[in-house]
Amino acid sequence: MQNRWIVSILTTVVTVLAMAIGFGQAQQVRAASNNRTLIIYFSMSGTTKEAAKQIQRDTGADIVRLKRAKAYPKGYDNYARVADRERRQNIHPAIKRNIPDLNRYDTILIGFPTWWQQPPMVIHSLFDTYDFRGKTIIPFTTSMSTPMKASMPTMRRLAKDDGAIIKSGFRYDNNNAQLRRFLQRNGLLKNNN
């Protein structure tokens, strides 16, 4: 008798949790469907992912992680060697096609780590694969010391070649107050909308 009672309680708890999770996901999809801002980020070490998540918290934008079709090898030395070869040989690696329909968005924030004073070649692949025509692109980067301006010539060229409008970008260095000021200047802060 006691076992049936425990099973009944556990079943009820699991059902309630499943319903709560489902409701939360439905709310998230509904909110996202009206959103006109998208964050696309590429991250290897997790630093750019954290920056993208902070931007999402501050803006309420939809978010998606850009991934190489064939993952970079694990370990900094290993992926740095492959990434450097891509850069030197102008290789645009294939990417996973997991980006949502860009027609839903007006503004797209594109985040990446700065490698050799420029965006990784996977960012070139993003522009090769998707049509950013008429979109406003706002880049952001994570770097220990390289300023955003080092990556801007490449980002300007990629945006121009695709018919996109590009705004000056931002280097995220864990200064959330500075990030919020940048987002506010660009009309992207949640309380601005």
PDB file of C-alpha atoms in Angstrom:
ATOM      1  CA  MET A   1       0.000   0.000   0.000  1.00  0.00           C
ATOM      2  CA  GLN A   2       2.777   2.407   0.925  1.00  0.00           C
ATOM      3  CA  ASN A   3       4.644   1.660  -2.339  1.00  0.00           C
ATOM      4  CA  ARG A   4       1.548   2.518  -4.411  1.00  0.00           C
ATOM      5  CA  TRP A   5       1.224   5.788  -2.505  1.00  0.00           C
ATOM      6  CA  ILE A   6       4.891   6.695  -3.243  1.00  0.00           C
ATOM      7  CA  VAL A   7       4.501   5.747  -6.913  1.00  0.00           C
ATOM      8  CA  SER A   8       1.334   7.874  -7.121  1.00  0.00           C
ATOM      9  CA  ILE A   9       3.089  10.904  -5.623  1.00  0.00           C
ATOM     10  CA  LEU A  10       6.123  10.493  -7.891  1.00  0.00           C
ATOM     11  CA  THR A  11       3.867  10.181 -10.941  1.00  0.00           C
ATOM     12  CA  THR A  12       2.040  13.368  -9.963  1.00  0.00           C
ATOM     13  CA  VAL A  13       5.305  15.262  -9.398  1.00  0.00           C
ATOM     14  CA  VAL A  14       6.721  14.118 -12.758  1.00  0.00           C
ATOM     15  CA  THR A  15       3.487  15.086 -14.539  1.00  0.00           C
ATOM     16  CA  VAL A  16       3.433  18.549 -12.941  1.00  0.00           C
ATOM     17  CA  LEU A  17       7.108  19.123 -13.796  1.00  0.00           C
ATOM     18  CA  ALA A  18       6.575  18.003 -17.404  1.00  0.00           C
ATOM     19  CA  MET A  19       3.634  20.379 -17.738  1.00  0.00           C
ATOM     20  CA  ALA A  20       5.647  23.264 -16.253  1.00  0.00           C
ATOM     21  CA  ILE A  21       8.562  22.617 -18.585  1.00  0.00           C
ATOM     22  CA  GLY A  22       6.249  22.377 -21.583  1.00  0.00           C
ATOM     23  CA  PHE A  23       4.521  25.629 -20.607  1.00  0.00           C
ATOM     24  CA  GLY A  24       7.883  27.382 -20.249  1.00  0.00           C
ATOM     25  CA  GLN A  25       8.977  26.182 -23.685  1.00  0.00           C
ATOM     26  CA  ALA A  26       5.704  27.300 -25.239  1.00  0.00           C
ATOM     27  CA  GLN A  27       6.140  30.748 -23.663  1.00  0.00           C
ATOM     28  CA  GLN A  28       9.725  30.936 -24.959  1.00  0.00           C
ATOM     29  CA  VAL A  29       8.673  30.038 -28.521  1.00  0.00           C
ATOM     30  CA  ARG A  30       5.805  32.516 -28.431  1.00  0.00           C
ATOM     31  CA  ALA A  31       8.085  35.314 -27.217  1.00  0.00           C
ATOM     32  CA  ALA A  32      10.726  34.436 -29.789  1.00  0.00           C
ATOM     33  CA  SER A  33       8.251  34.501 -32.669  1.00  0.00           C
ATOM     34  CA  ASN A  34       7.730  38.260 -32.210  1.00  0.00           C
ATOM     35  CA  ASN A  35      11.398  39.047 -31.721  1.00  0.00           C
ATOM     36  CA  ARG A  36      13.178  40.914 -34.523  1.00  0.00           C
ATOM     37  CA  THR A  37      16.717  40.555 -33.092  1.00  0.00           C
ATOM     38  CA  LEU A  38      18.920  37.473 -33.351  1.00  0.00           C
ATOM     39  CA  ILE A  39      22.270  36.649 -31.743  1.00  0.00           C
ATOM     40  CA  ILE A  40      24.495  34.273 -33.709  1.00  0.00           C
ATOM     41  CA  TYR A  41      27.681  33.326 -31.902  1.00  0.00           C
ATOM     42  CA  PHE A  42      30.676  31.076 -32.458  1.00  0.00           C
ATOM     43  CA  SER A  43      32.525  29.933 -29.342  1.00  0.00           C
ATOM     44  CA  MET A  44      35.332  27.473 -28.682  1.00  0.00           C
ATOM     45  CA  SER A  45      36.310  27.987 -25.045  1.00  0.00           C
ATOM     46  CA  GLY A  46      32.900  29.170 -23.836  1.00  0.00           C
ATOM     47  CA  THR A  47      33.904  32.830 -23.407  1.00  0.00           C
ATOM     48  CA  THR A  48      31.942  34.059 -26.423  1.00  0.00           C
ATOM     49  CA  LYS A  49      29.024  31.856 -25.385  1.00  0.00           C
ATOM     50  CA  GLU A  50      28.928  33.644 -22.009  1.00  0.00           C
ATOM     51  CA  ALA A  51      29.042  37.020 -23.766  1.00  0.00           C
ATOM     52  CA  ALA A  52      26.178  35.974 -26.056  1.00  0.00           C
ATOM     53  CA  LYS A  53      24.110  34.750 -23.100  1.00  0.00           C
ATOM     54  CA  GLN A  54      24.650  38.077 -21.310  1.00  0.00           C
ATOM     55  CA  ILE A  55      23.543  39.965 -24.416  1.00  0.00           C
ATOM     56  CA  GLN A  56      20.482  37.718 -24.627  1.00  0.00           C
ATOM     57  CA  ARG A  57      19.608  38.487 -20.980  1.00  0.00           C
ATOM     58  CA  ASP A  58      19.946  42.228 -21.644  1.00  0.00           C
ATOM     59  CA  THR A  59      18.090  42.279 -24.971  1.00  0.00           C
ATOM     60  CA  GLY A  60      15.662  39.361 -24.945  1.00  0.00           C
ATOM     61  CA  ALA A  61      16.939  38.475 -28.437  1.00  0.00           C
ATOM     62  CA  ASP A  62      16.709  35.011 -29.934  1.00  0.00           C
ATOM     63  CA  ILE A  63      20.031  33.158 -29.858  1.00  0.00           C
ATOM     64  CA  VAL A  64      21.753  30.400 -31.824  1.00  0.00           C
ATOM     65  CA  ARG A  65      25.232  28.912 -31.697  1.00  0.00           C
ATOM     66  CA  LEU A  66      27.140  28.755 -34.980  1.00  0.00           C
ATOM     67  CA  LYS A  67      28.887  25.407 -35.368  1.00  0.00           C
ATOM     68  CA  ARG A  68      31.395  24.052 -37.820  1.00  0.00           C
ATOM     69  CA  ALA A  69      30.031  20.981 -39.681  1.00  0.00           C
ATOM     70  CA  LYS A  70      33.077  19.007 -38.596  1.00  0.00           C
ATOM     71  CA  ALA A  71      33.987  20.040 -35.065  1.00  0.00           C
ATOM     72  CA  TYR A  72      37.400  21.513 -34.428  1.00  0.00           C
ATOM     73  CA  PRO A  73      39.712  19.078 -32.643  1.00  0.00           C
ATOM     74  CA  LYS A  74      39.687  19.291 -28.859  1.00  0.00           C
ATOM     75  CA  GLY A  75      42.417  21.194 -27.043  1.00  0.00           C
ATOM     76  CA  TYR A  76      43.641  24.710 -27.719  1.00  0.00           C
ATOM     77  CA  ASP A  77      46.821  23.728 -29.590  1.00  0.00           C
ATOM     78  CA  ASN A  78      44.889  21.341 -31.821  1.00  0.00           C
ATOM     79  CA  TYR A  79      42.071  23.674 -32.845  1.00  0.00           C
ATOM     80  CA  ALA A  80      44.432  26.661 -33.101  1.00  0.00           C
ATOM     81  CA  ARG A  81      46.580  24.740 -35.617  1.00  0.00           C
ATOM     82  CA  VAL A  82      43.528  23.933 -37.778  1.00  0.00           C
ATOM     83  CA  ALA A  83      42.120  27.469 -37.475  1.00  0.00           C
ATOM     84  CA  ASP A  84      45.468  29.009 -38.427  1.00  0.00           C
ATOM     85  CA  ARG A  85      45.668  26.801 -41.528  1.00  0.00           C
ATOM     86  CA  GLU A  86      42.135  27.922 -42.477  1.00  0.00           C
ATOM     87  CA  ARG A  87      43.180  31.550 -42.071  1.00  0.00           C
ATOM     88  CA  ARG A  88      46.442  31.243 -44.010  1.00  0.00           C
ATOM     89  CA  GLN A  89      44.817  29.278 -46.849  1.00  0.00           C
ATOM     90  CA  ASN A  90      41.553  31.272 -46.842  1.00  0.00           C
ATOM     91  CA  ILE A  91      39.514  28.123 -46.163  1.00  0.00           C
ATOM     92  CA  HIS A  92      35.869  28.715 -45.314  1.00  0.00           C
ATOM     93  CA  PRO A  93      34.904  25.572 -43.366  1.00  0.00           C
ATOM     94  CA  ALA A  94      31.466  24.057 -43.833  1.00  0.00           C
ATOM     95  CA  ILE A  95      29.014  24.960 -41.082  1.00  0.00           C
ATOM     96  CA  LYS A  96      25.939  23.272 -39.665  1.00  0.00           C
ATOM     97  CA  ARG A  97      22.762  24.725 -41.117  1.00  0.00           C
ATOM     98  CA  ASN A  98      21.065  25.440 -37.808  1.00  0.00           C
ATOM     99  CA  ILE A  99      20.398  29.165 -38.236  1.00  0.00           C
ATOM    100  CA  PRO A 100      16.682  30.123 -38.192  1.00  0.00           C
ATOM    101  CA  ASP A 101      14.987  31.902 -41.090  1.00  0.00           C
ATOM    102  CA  LEU A 102      16.715  35.301 -41.219  1.00  0.00           C
ATOM    103  CA  ASN A 103      13.639  36.912 -42.811  1.00  0.00           C
ATOM    104  CA  ARG A 104      12.189  37.061 -39.291  1.00  0.00           C
ATOM    105  CA  TYR A 105      14.964  39.397 -38.085  1.00  0.00           C
ATOM    106  CA  ASP A 106      15.988  42.997 -38.685  1.00  0.00           C
ATOM    107  CA  THR A 107      19.073  43.136 -36.428  1.00  0.00           C
ATOM    108  CA  ILE A 108      21.634  40.379 -36.048  1.00  0.00           C
ATOM    109  CA  LEU A 109      24.416  40.430 -33.480  1.00  0.00           C
ATOM    110  CA  ILE A 110      27.306  38.209 -34.587  1.00  0.00           C
ATOM    111  CA  GLY A 111      29.760  37.123 -31.903  1.00  0.00           C
ATOM    112  CA  PHE A 112      33.113  35.416 -32.148  1.00  0.00           C
ATOM    113  CA  PRO A 113      36.510  35.149 -30.475  1.00  0.00           C
ATOM    114  CA  THR A 114      39.203  37.254 -32.123  1.00  0.00           C
ATOM    115  CA  TRP A 115      41.816  34.998 -33.712  1.00  0.00           C
ATOM    116  CA  TRP A 116      44.926  36.587 -35.224  1.00  0.00           C
ATOM    117  CA  GLN A 117      43.316  40.053 -35.029  1.00  0.00           C
ATOM    118  CA  GLN A 118      40.271  38.977 -37.058  1.00  0.00           C
ATOM    119  CA  PRO A 119      37.133  36.842 -36.964  1.00  0.00           C
ATOM    120  CA  PRO A 120      37.583  33.076 -37.368  1.00  0.00           C
ATOM    121  CA  MET A 121      37.059  31.774 -40.899  1.00  0.00           C
ATOM    122  CA  VAL A 122      33.820  30.136 -39.790  1.00  0.00           C
ATOM    123  CA  ILE A 123      32.346  33.671 -39.766  1.00  0.00           C
ATOM    124  CA  HIS A 124      33.182  33.926 -43.474  1.00  0.00           C
ATOM    125  CA  SER A 125      31.311  30.634 -43.931  1.00  0.00           C
ATOM    126  CA  LEU A 126      28.285  32.124 -42.170  1.00  0.00           C
ATOM    127  CA  PHE A 127      28.124  34.941 -44.724  1.00  0.00           C
ATOM    128  CA  ASP A 128      28.766  32.483 -47.580  1.00  0.00           C
ATOM    129  CA  THR A 129      25.860  30.297 -46.471  1.00  0.00           C
ATOM    130  CA  TYR A 130      23.185  32.785 -45.376  1.00  0.00           C
ATOM    131  CA  ASP A 131      21.737  35.915 -46.971  1.00  0.00           C
ATOM    132  CA  PHE A 132      22.112  38.984 -44.755  1.00  0.00           C
ATOM    133  CA  ARG A 133      20.849  41.445 -47.379  1.00  0.00           C
ATOM    134  CA  GLY A 134      19.099  44.392 -45.744  1.00  0.00           C
ATOM    135  CA  LYS A 135      19.927  43.233 -42.196  1.00  0.00           C
ATOM    136  CA  THR A 136      21.663  45.397 -39.619  1.00  0.00           C
ATOM    137  CA  ILE A 137      24.749  43.543 -38.373  1.00  0.00           C
ATOM    138  CA  ILE A 138      26.300  44.371 -34.998  1.00  0.00           C
ATOM    139  CA  PRO A 139      29.443  42.342 -34.315  1.00  0.00           C
ATOM    140  CA  PHE A 140      30.809  41.536 -30.879  1.00  0.00           C
ATOM    141  CA  THR A 141      33.999  39.805 -29.942  1.00  0.00           C
ATOM    142  CA  THR A 142      35.799  38.335 -26.979  1.00  0.00           C
ATOM    143  CA  SER A 143      39.513  38.849 -26.725  1.00  0.00           C
ATOM    144  CA  MET A 144      42.049  39.278 -23.940  1.00  0.00           C
ATOM    145  CA  SER A 145      43.439  42.421 -25.533  1.00  0.00           C
ATOM    146  CA  THR A 146      42.606  42.846 -29.235  1.00  0.00           C
ATOM    147  CA  PRO A 147      40.044  45.635 -29.704  1.00  0.00           C
ATOM    148  CA  MET A 148      36.961  45.209 -31.860  1.00  0.00           C
ATOM    149  CA  LYS A 149      38.372  47.647 -34.414  1.00  0.00           C
ATOM    150  CA  ALA A 150      40.873  44.968 -35.521  1.00  0.00           C
ATOM    151  CA  SER A 151      38.005  42.780 -36.781  1.00  0.00           C
ATOM    152  CA  MET A 152      35.879  45.586 -38.222  1.00  0.00           C
ATOM    153  CA  PRO A 153      37.534  45.748 -41.695  1.00  0.00           C
ATOM    154  CA  THR A 154      36.725  42.070 -42.270  1.00  0.00           C
ATOM    155  CA  MET A 155      33.215  42.423 -40.857  1.00  0.00           C
ATOM    156  CA  ARG A 156      32.563  45.541 -42.972  1.00  0.00           C
ATOM    157  CA  ARG A 157      33.676  43.710 -46.110  1.00  0.00           C
ATOM    158  CA  LEU A 158      31.542  40.640 -45.355  1.00  0.00           C
ATOM    159  CA  ALA A 159      28.484  42.796 -44.621  1.00  0.00           C
ATOM    160  CA  LYS A 160      28.985  44.999 -47.692  1.00  0.00           C
ATOM    161  CA  ASP A 161      29.433  42.003 -50.002  1.00  0.00           C
ATOM    162  CA  ASP A 162      26.151  40.607 -48.645  1.00  0.00           C
ATOM    163  CA  GLY A 163      24.205  43.885 -48.873  1.00  0.00           C
ATOM    164  CA  ALA A 164      23.914  44.282 -45.093  1.00  0.00           C
ATOM    165  CA  ILE A 165      24.239  47.407 -42.968  1.00  0.00           C
ATOM    166  CA  ILE A 166      26.963  47.158 -40.345  1.00  0.00           C
ATOM    167  CA  LYS A 167      27.345  49.115 -37.137  1.00  0.00           C
ATOM    168  CA  SER A 168      30.437  49.447 -34.981  1.00  0.00           C
ATOM    169  CA  GLY A 169      30.969  46.414 -32.812  1.00  0.00           C
ATOM    170  CA  PHE A 170      31.815  45.738 -29.205  1.00  0.00           C
ATOM    171  CA  ARG A 171      34.551  43.835 -27.389  1.00  0.00           C
ATOM    172  CA  TYR A 172      33.082  42.104 -24.371  1.00  0.00           C
ATOM    173  CA  ASP A 173      35.448  41.885 -21.396  1.00  0.00           C
ATOM    174  CA  ASN A 174      32.971  40.947 -18.643  1.00  0.00           C
ATOM    175  CA  ASN A 175      32.053  44.598 -18.051  1.00  0.00           C
ATOM    176  CA  ASN A 176      28.267  44.254 -18.050  1.00  0.00           C
ATOM    177  CA  ALA A 177      27.626  47.937 -17.331  1.00  0.00           C
ATOM    178  CA  GLN A 178      29.656  48.905 -20.398  1.00  0.00           C
ATOM    179  CA  LEU A 179      27.828  46.248 -22.449  1.00  0.00           C
ATOM    180  CA  ARG A 180      24.436  47.617 -21.373  1.00  0.00           C
ATOM    181  CA  ARG A 181      25.486  51.157 -22.362  1.00  0.00           C
ATOM    182  CA  PHE A 182      26.500  49.839 -25.805  1.00  0.00           C
ATOM    183  CA  LEU A 183      23.205  47.990 -26.209  1.00  0.00           C
ATOM    184  CA  GLN A 184      21.254  51.047 -25.047  1.00  0.00           C
ATOM    185  CA  ARG A 185      23.044  53.277 -27.607  1.00  0.00           C
ATOM    186  CA  ASN A 186      21.953  50.808 -30.287  1.00  0.00           C
ATOM    187  CA  GLY A 187      18.344  50.655 -29.031  1.00  0.00           C
ATOM    188  CA  LEU A 188      18.642  46.985 -28.076  1.00  0.00           C
ATOM    189  CA  LEU A 189      18.289  47.028 -24.296  1.00  0.00           C
ATOM    190  CA  LYS A 190      15.070  45.316 -23.171  1.00  0.00           C
ATOM    191  CA  ASN A 191      13.800  48.397 -21.309  1.00  0.00           C
ATOM    192  CA  ASN A 192      14.471  50.566 -24.418  1.00  0.00           C
ATOM    193  CA  ASN A 193      11.947  48.682 -26.534  1.00  0.00           C
TER     194      ASN A 193
END
